[in-house]
XYZ file of C-alpha atoms in Angstrom:
474
model
C 76.266 58.809 98.307
C 76.105 57.243 101.656
C 74.778 59.669 104.649
C 77.651 57.836 106.754
C 80.199 59.666 104.725
C 79.110 62.853 106.425
C 78.725 61.299 109.833
C 82.419 60.589 110.226
C 83.899 63.623 108.819
C 86.148 64.836 111.776
C 87.546 68.295 112.320
C 91.084 66.955 112.141
C 90.363 65.208 108.756
C 88.878 68.422 107.398
C 91.911 70.374 108.550
C 94.198 67.968 106.749
C 92.124 68.158 103.660
C 92.522 71.952 103.491
C 96.154 71.824 104.180
C 96.812 69.817 100.959
C 94.580 72.129 98.728
C 96.276 74.214 96.166
C 95.462 77.942 95.876
C 92.904 77.350 93.135
C 91.236 74.499 94.969
C 91.055 76.853 98.244
C 89.553 79.646 96.238
C 86.925 77.448 94.466
C 86.208 75.926 97.992
C 85.751 79.332 99.588
C 83.439 80.799 96.969
C 80.348 78.756 97.427
C 78.134 76.233 99.295
C 74.956 78.238 99.280
C 73.042 75.213 98.854
C 73.992 73.646 102.265
C 73.641 77.016 103.979
C 69.859 76.966 102.836
C 69.243 73.340 103.864
C 70.790 73.882 107.229
C 68.983 77.075 107.896
C 65.509 75.345 107.472
C 63.165 76.416 110.132
C 62.349 72.755 111.085
C 65.943 72.138 112.486
C 66.618 75.533 113.716
C 65.626 74.813 117.249
C 67.448 71.655 117.864
C 70.242 71.919 115.371
C 73.804 71.349 116.683
C 76.146 71.964 113.853
C 79.057 70.043 115.338
C 80.919 67.829 113.126
C 80.968 64.971 115.721
C 77.653 63.421 116.122
C 78.692 62.384 119.897
C 78.351 65.795 121.054
C 74.453 65.847 120.606
C 72.135 64.755 123.295
C 69.922 61.626 122.856
C 66.747 63.805 122.668
C 67.514 65.241 119.074
C 68.754 61.871 117.698
C 65.863 61.817 115.154
C 66.817 65.552 114.129
C 70.315 64.308 113.728
C 69.220 61.528 111.303
C 67.338 63.812 109.109
C 70.199 66.513 109.154
C 72.588 63.725 108.088
C 70.392 62.818 105.227
C 70.013 66.563 104.239
C 73.778 66.769 104.275
C 74.119 63.654 102.174
C 71.585 65.197 99.638
C 73.692 68.556 99.659
C 76.665 66.360 98.630
C 74.905 64.618 95.860
C 73.424 67.835 94.703
C 76.859 69.368 94.524
C 78.333 66.893 92.093
C 77.687 69.068 89.063
C 80.032 71.614 90.763
C 83.327 71.157 92.542
C 82.678 69.319 95.764
C 84.965 71.547 97.643
C 83.265 74.468 96.566
C 80.102 73.462 98.511
C 82.192 71.931 101.384
C 83.925 75.336 101.848
C 80.851 77.418 102.048
C 79.157 74.925 104.278
C 82.044 75.341 106.749
C 81.777 79.021 106.810
C 78.091 78.799 107.954
C 77.986 81.138 111.002
C 76.683 78.319 113.316
C 79.600 75.885 112.247
C 82.171 78.520 113.047
C 80.687 79.288 116.592
C 80.396 75.512 117.568
C 83.274 73.817 116.072
C 86.183 75.937 117.739
C 89.070 73.839 116.704
C 88.076 74.368 112.933
C 90.741 76.648 111.312
C 90.689 77.127 107.673
C 94.100 78.028 106.219
C 93.491 80.680 103.616
C 96.683 82.507 103.511
C 97.464 81.424 99.718
C 93.824 82.288 98.849
C 93.358 85.534 100.117
C 96.832 86.973 99.667
C 99.383 87.268 97.168
C 102.766 88.203 98.399
C 101.412 88.230 101.843
C 98.944 90.915 101.035
C 95.296 91.081 101.654
C 93.221 93.724 99.729
C 89.839 94.803 100.797
C 87.306 95.590 99.569
C 88.153 92.567 97.291
C 86.253 90.551 99.997
C 83.509 92.959 100.844
C 81.025 90.567 98.720
C 82.128 87.505 100.818
C 81.084 88.807 104.200
C 80.623 85.301 105.545
C 84.286 84.849 104.901
C 84.988 88.029 106.765
C 82.748 87.162 109.706
C 84.580 83.691 110.219
C 87.428 82.742 112.407
C 90.232 82.167 109.918
C 93.962 81.954 110.205
C 96.154 83.854 107.846
C 99.683 83.144 109.142
C 101.520 84.827 106.494
C 99.534 87.984 106.381
C 101.627 91.049 106.730
C 99.788 93.761 104.457
C 96.313 95.146 104.415
C 94.767 97.531 102.050
C 91.456 98.962 102.792
C 90.495 101.326 100.006
C 86.797 101.324 100.545
C 85.675 103.612 103.440
C 82.735 101.604 104.209
C 84.803 98.498 105.326
C 87.421 100.138 107.295
C 86.440 98.057 110.378
C 86.106 94.390 109.629
C 86.802 91.160 111.858
C 89.781 90.065 109.620
C 91.939 93.004 110.107
C 91.011 93.082 113.862
C 91.690 89.329 114.246
C 95.160 89.656 112.671
C 96.200 93.217 113.906
C 99.143 91.728 115.835
C 100.932 90.351 112.790
C 99.947 93.248 110.319
C 103.072 95.199 109.477
C 101.801 97.494 106.626
C 98.403 98.931 106.780
C 96.585 101.289 104.292
C 93.192 102.710 105.249
C 90.762 105.171 103.697
C 88.356 106.579 106.074
C 85.060 108.816 105.646
C 85.084 110.519 109.010
C 87.261 110.869 112.119
C 85.229 108.046 114.148
C 86.070 105.401 111.230
C 89.703 106.485 111.424
C 89.735 106.238 115.343
C 87.912 102.837 115.325
C 90.052 101.346 112.443
C 93.487 102.344 114.066
C 92.649 102.557 117.730
C 90.885 99.446 118.601
C 93.848 97.047 118.499
C 97.395 97.554 119.568
C 98.962 96.697 115.986
C 102.258 95.573 117.798
C 104.250 94.969 114.712
C 102.875 97.591 112.478
C 105.629 99.607 110.858
C 104.093 101.283 107.825
C 100.846 103.313 107.959
C 99.118 104.978 105.108
C 95.970 106.983 105.833
C 93.809 108.833 103.026
C 90.860 111.061 103.783
C 87.971 110.313 101.595
C 87.414 113.677 99.542
C 83.726 112.824 98.933
C 82.836 113.340 102.441
C 83.044 116.447 104.813
C 83.734 115.852 108.381
C 85.052 117.424 111.603
C 88.741 117.858 111.972
C 90.757 115.387 113.973
C 92.186 116.699 117.222
C 94.684 115.688 119.908
C 91.724 114.559 122.160
C 90.498 111.973 119.376
C 93.714 109.992 119.490
C 93.868 107.234 122.128
C 96.757 105.649 123.987
C 96.549 102.888 121.419
C 97.236 105.530 118.611
C 100.195 106.853 120.673
C 101.652 103.463 120.915
C 101.003 102.768 117.254
C 102.707 105.963 116.004
C 105.750 105.363 118.140
C 106.380 102.009 116.399
C 106.075 103.400 112.883
C 108.941 103.641 110.543
C 106.858 104.847 107.420
C 103.875 107.238 107.631
C 101.973 108.570 104.750
C 98.952 111.033 105.068
C 97.024 112.193 102.098
C 94.464 114.571 103.262
C 92.618 116.874 100.771
C 90.067 117.931 103.183
C 92.638 119.316 105.925
C 91.228 116.737 108.379
C 94.523 116.288 110.106
C 95.312 120.089 110.730
C 94.999 119.880 114.546
C 96.312 116.460 114.865
C 99.610 116.650 113.122
C 101.348 118.080 116.080
C 100.318 115.139 118.315
C 101.288 112.650 115.728
C 104.720 113.938 114.970
C 105.360 114.171 118.802
C 104.746 110.378 119.233
C 106.324 109.189 115.850
C 110.014 109.555 117.011
C 111.084 106.395 115.130
C 109.773 107.592 111.616
C 112.143 107.015 108.743
C 109.881 108.240 105.946
C 107.234 111.046 106.275
C 105.044 111.892 103.539
C 102.304 114.606 104.035
C 100.217 115.308 101.130
C 97.846 117.982 102.435
C 96.478 121.436 102.380
C 97.724 123.303 105.583
C 100.079 122.708 108.322
C 100.494 124.888 111.383
C 103.947 126.205 112.330
C 103.692 124.256 115.687
C 103.093 121.102 113.854
C 105.983 121.860 111.415
C 108.386 122.649 114.308
C 107.483 119.214 115.615
C 109.081 117.635 112.637
C 112.514 118.809 114.109
C 112.333 116.157 116.726
C 112.077 113.250 114.052
C 115.702 112.903 114.140
C 115.584 109.409 112.509
C 113.977 110.735 109.265
C 115.757 109.576 106.184
C 112.818 110.729 103.687
C 110.687 113.805 103.956
C 107.964 114.733 101.541
C 105.845 118.078 102.196
C 103.276 118.880 99.895
C 101.133 121.429 101.994
C 101.032 125.026 102.798
C 102.951 125.885 105.986
C 101.990 128.874 107.961
C 105.267 130.635 108.701
C 106.393 133.284 111.202
C 109.304 134.346 113.216
C 108.361 131.344 115.569
C 109.075 128.638 112.765
C 111.870 126.350 113.516
C 114.778 125.599 111.081
C 114.867 121.879 110.844
C 117.976 120.085 111.805
C 117.823 116.491 110.563
C 121.070 114.697 110.796
C 119.996 111.503 108.859
C 117.897 113.110 106.219
C 118.724 111.853 102.813
C 115.873 112.734 100.515
C 113.731 115.898 100.823
C 110.618 116.772 98.490
C 109.303 120.412 99.071
C 106.315 121.489 97.132
C 104.796 125.126 96.879
C 107.009 126.557 99.601
C 110.518 126.069 100.837
C 110.643 124.607 104.330
C 113.393 126.228 106.251
C 116.602 124.100 107.149
C 119.517 124.711 109.452
C 121.493 121.289 109.176
C 121.271 118.428 106.675
C 124.635 116.791 106.469
C 123.532 113.680 104.825
C 121.142 115.200 102.249
C 121.824 113.454 98.789
C 118.396 113.964 96.924
C 116.277 117.192 96.491
C 113.060 117.367 94.674
C 111.681 120.850 94.338
C 108.040 121.011 93.084
C 105.650 123.751 92.201
C 107.649 126.634 92.993
C 105.805 129.776 92.254
C 107.445 132.544 90.448
C 106.123 136.265 90.265
C 107.537 139.233 88.293
C 111.172 137.931 88.485
C 111.088 137.601 92.414
C 110.239 134.573 94.472
C 107.207 135.038 96.555
C 107.364 135.663 100.218
C 111.302 135.926 100.406
C 111.647 132.536 98.688
C 114.516 133.579 96.939
C 116.544 134.054 100.091
C 115.302 130.657 101.340
C 116.507 128.983 98.164
C 120.028 130.279 98.556
C 119.977 128.970 102.096
C 118.793 125.631 100.709
C 121.743 125.274 98.262
C 124.406 126.666 100.746
C 123.358 123.613 102.980
C 124.315 121.032 100.541
C 126.143 122.627 97.479
C 129.059 120.278 98.091
C 127.162 117.030 99.070
C 123.920 116.863 96.847
C 124.107 114.087 94.287
C 120.634 114.281 92.695
C 118.380 117.228 91.801
C 114.787 117.088 90.460
C 112.802 120.109 89.439
C 109.290 120.038 88.557
C 106.929 122.520 87.337
C 109.392 125.498 87.997
C 110.215 128.666 86.121
C 113.974 128.985 86.338
C 115.535 132.436 86.318
C 119.192 133.445 86.417
C 119.427 133.334 90.188
C 118.033 129.906 90.272
C 120.442 128.661 87.512
C 123.300 130.147 89.383
C 122.464 128.143 92.365
C 122.168 124.974 90.269
C 125.686 125.614 88.866
C 127.145 125.492 92.378
C 126.244 122.047 93.074
C 129.731 120.633 92.333
C 128.988 117.043 93.214
C 125.699 116.705 91.332
C 125.413 113.618 89.278
C 121.866 113.274 88.314
C 119.676 116.371 87.125
C 115.974 115.898 86.257
C 113.681 118.583 84.851
C 109.840 118.064 84.268
C 107.676 120.834 83.033
C 110.477 123.519 83.615
C 110.740 126.646 81.743
C 114.081 128.375 81.225
C 116.332 130.116 78.896
C 118.096 127.998 76.531
C 121.263 129.133 77.210
C 120.871 128.188 80.968
C 121.417 124.533 79.870
C 124.583 125.110 78.580
C 125.689 127.057 81.628
C 124.652 124.222 83.837
C 126.452 121.533 81.765
C 129.595 123.666 81.627
C 129.400 123.971 85.559
C 128.853 120.382 86.544
C 131.770 118.443 85.734
C 130.585 115.334 87.518
C 126.969 115.309 86.116
C 126.261 111.799 84.556
C 122.705 111.983 83.749
C 120.319 114.772 82.768
C 116.610 114.247 81.865
C 114.468 116.846 80.228
C 110.722 116.376 79.733
C 108.030 118.765 78.734
C 110.462 121.667 79.055
C 110.017 125.233 77.400
C 113.227 126.625 76.350
C 113.023 130.216 75.917
C 115.102 131.905 72.999
C 115.278 135.427 71.756
C 112.747 136.796 69.184
C 115.512 136.855 66.322
C 116.173 133.199 67.014
C 112.508 132.406 66.980
C 111.764 134.231 63.667
C 113.878 131.461 61.991
C 111.561 128.899 63.118
C 108.535 129.000 60.758
C 106.779 125.757 61.680
C 106.279 123.230 64.454
C 108.369 120.715 62.309
C 111.267 123.074 61.941
C 111.071 123.844 65.668
C 111.137 120.153 66.656
C 114.011 119.404 64.132
C 115.975 122.418 65.411
C 115.685 121.353 68.931
C 116.631 117.709 68.187
C 119.725 119.132 66.689
C 120.276 121.186 69.728
C 120.208 118.288 72.088
C 122.151 116.208 69.750
C 124.851 118.886 69.806
C 124.760 118.915 73.645
C 125.334 115.022 73.695
C 128.384 115.523 71.455
C 129.883 118.388 73.308
C 129.159 116.405 76.832
C 129.702 112.974 75.868
C 130.358 111.923 79.624
C 126.756 112.835 80.399
C 123.595 110.558 79.308
C 121.098 113.343 78.169
C 117.486 112.566 77.499
C 114.827 114.872 76.149
C 111.143 114.132 75.896
C 108.672 116.556 74.387
C 110.480 119.611 74.952
C 109.968 122.719 72.736
C 111.455 126.101 71.933
C 109.374 129.083 72.607
C 110.180 132.767 71.891
C 110.842 135.154 74.892
C 107.682 136.951 76.104
C 105.412 133.925 75.328
C 106.325 131.635 78.242
C 104.979 131.565 81.638
C 107.247 134.394 82.614
C 104.981 136.803 80.973
C 101.652 135.151 81.188
C 101.338 135.434 84.904
C 101.892 133.029 87.802
C 101.405 129.404 87.266
C 99.819 127.842 90.344
C 98.861 124.125 90.829
C 96.191 122.970 93.266
C 96.613 119.842 95.551
C 95.832 117.256 92.504
C 98.496 118.946 90.499
C 96.271 120.768 87.898
C 97.741 124.130 86.595
C 95.685 127.441 87.306
C 97.008 130.554 85.679
C 96.597 133.656 87.450
C 96.757 136.287 84.644
C 98.231 139.722 85.443
C 97.277 142.854 83.895
């Protein structure tokens, strides 16, 4: 291998080479070149080395060093014949000194680092030389950083202006502020933040949020916050005040103050709202008027509403029941909910709920309902028939892991699980025949006698991660 081969490698030529590489070749070229990095890091050449690919940029005083460096480079090429040449070439170009001195060199890695215009970190955390280099990712739109130790990295900061979808897991409030507040993220539309549950750190406050944060939240259309350590409790209000262009808001947390909840009323562009947190309520809590809201998910508590004219989908999850009455006046709130949309709601999903006669009556009032889904619901078997008889426009019903409560006299006829299962299958088959216009699905449902369900065991609570905790009474 001639040493002149290396001497005349120009920046323009290298750029053209990488433009014509396919994805696998670029990936291979990016992975290695440890050998060249070792050669060019030799102490003998460290002082006078000029790692510019054009020898004309070197001063005459280092011609001898240049000749020796070229021989070393040629040796590196010969040494690399046992492995793909581009493998070594790529790692050589990612040498820090090369990146600093050859300013026109831009390695196009969009197809290598991304799939579907997405960059996933820490997939690159072991390729630190790649993360420190000046690279161009013209197609990059989505960045996922699920390792809290790498939330601040050069690639994300260099391409902040073109990122549209950002997911970041952080370990403390400083890392959150640094990861989202150092750059303007002028085109960011979707932000997902996750508080790392393995760490404990002070709560974020309004004073921790910079002007860059305010501009960032103003641009967002989608915001999801997963906060199992209550880190955002004091920051919710400031965030909601700025994020007036939100169309989707998902909060999966612990607590939310009434002032923060009241601020949601200002998000008039909201189309989807998901609240899985405990809301401290008093007479000062505001009833939400969201004219564009189409989908609402409420968990553990019923957030008060005043006007939702376009609501089509309602998901009620983990609604607590105690001694036949809903807790803290929830029964009245529930009736108010159904009164808001009983002539418009098209899809209702109930998850981990005990249905009493009042709840069933409200479901029967949804005259326009087309889809009904029940997951982990306990109710009387006769309630299903009432629902089907009342909802003439129902097109699909899905029952999964539901407990159907029957009388003791009926339960005595069931002597084994096999007979119980056969009887239940026959029951749903009969429903399919009686209501042929509705597609009915049942998965792992069972019949239980009255007095053995959750109605008499106590209150079924669920923690933030969805695990059931039974608080037995008496």
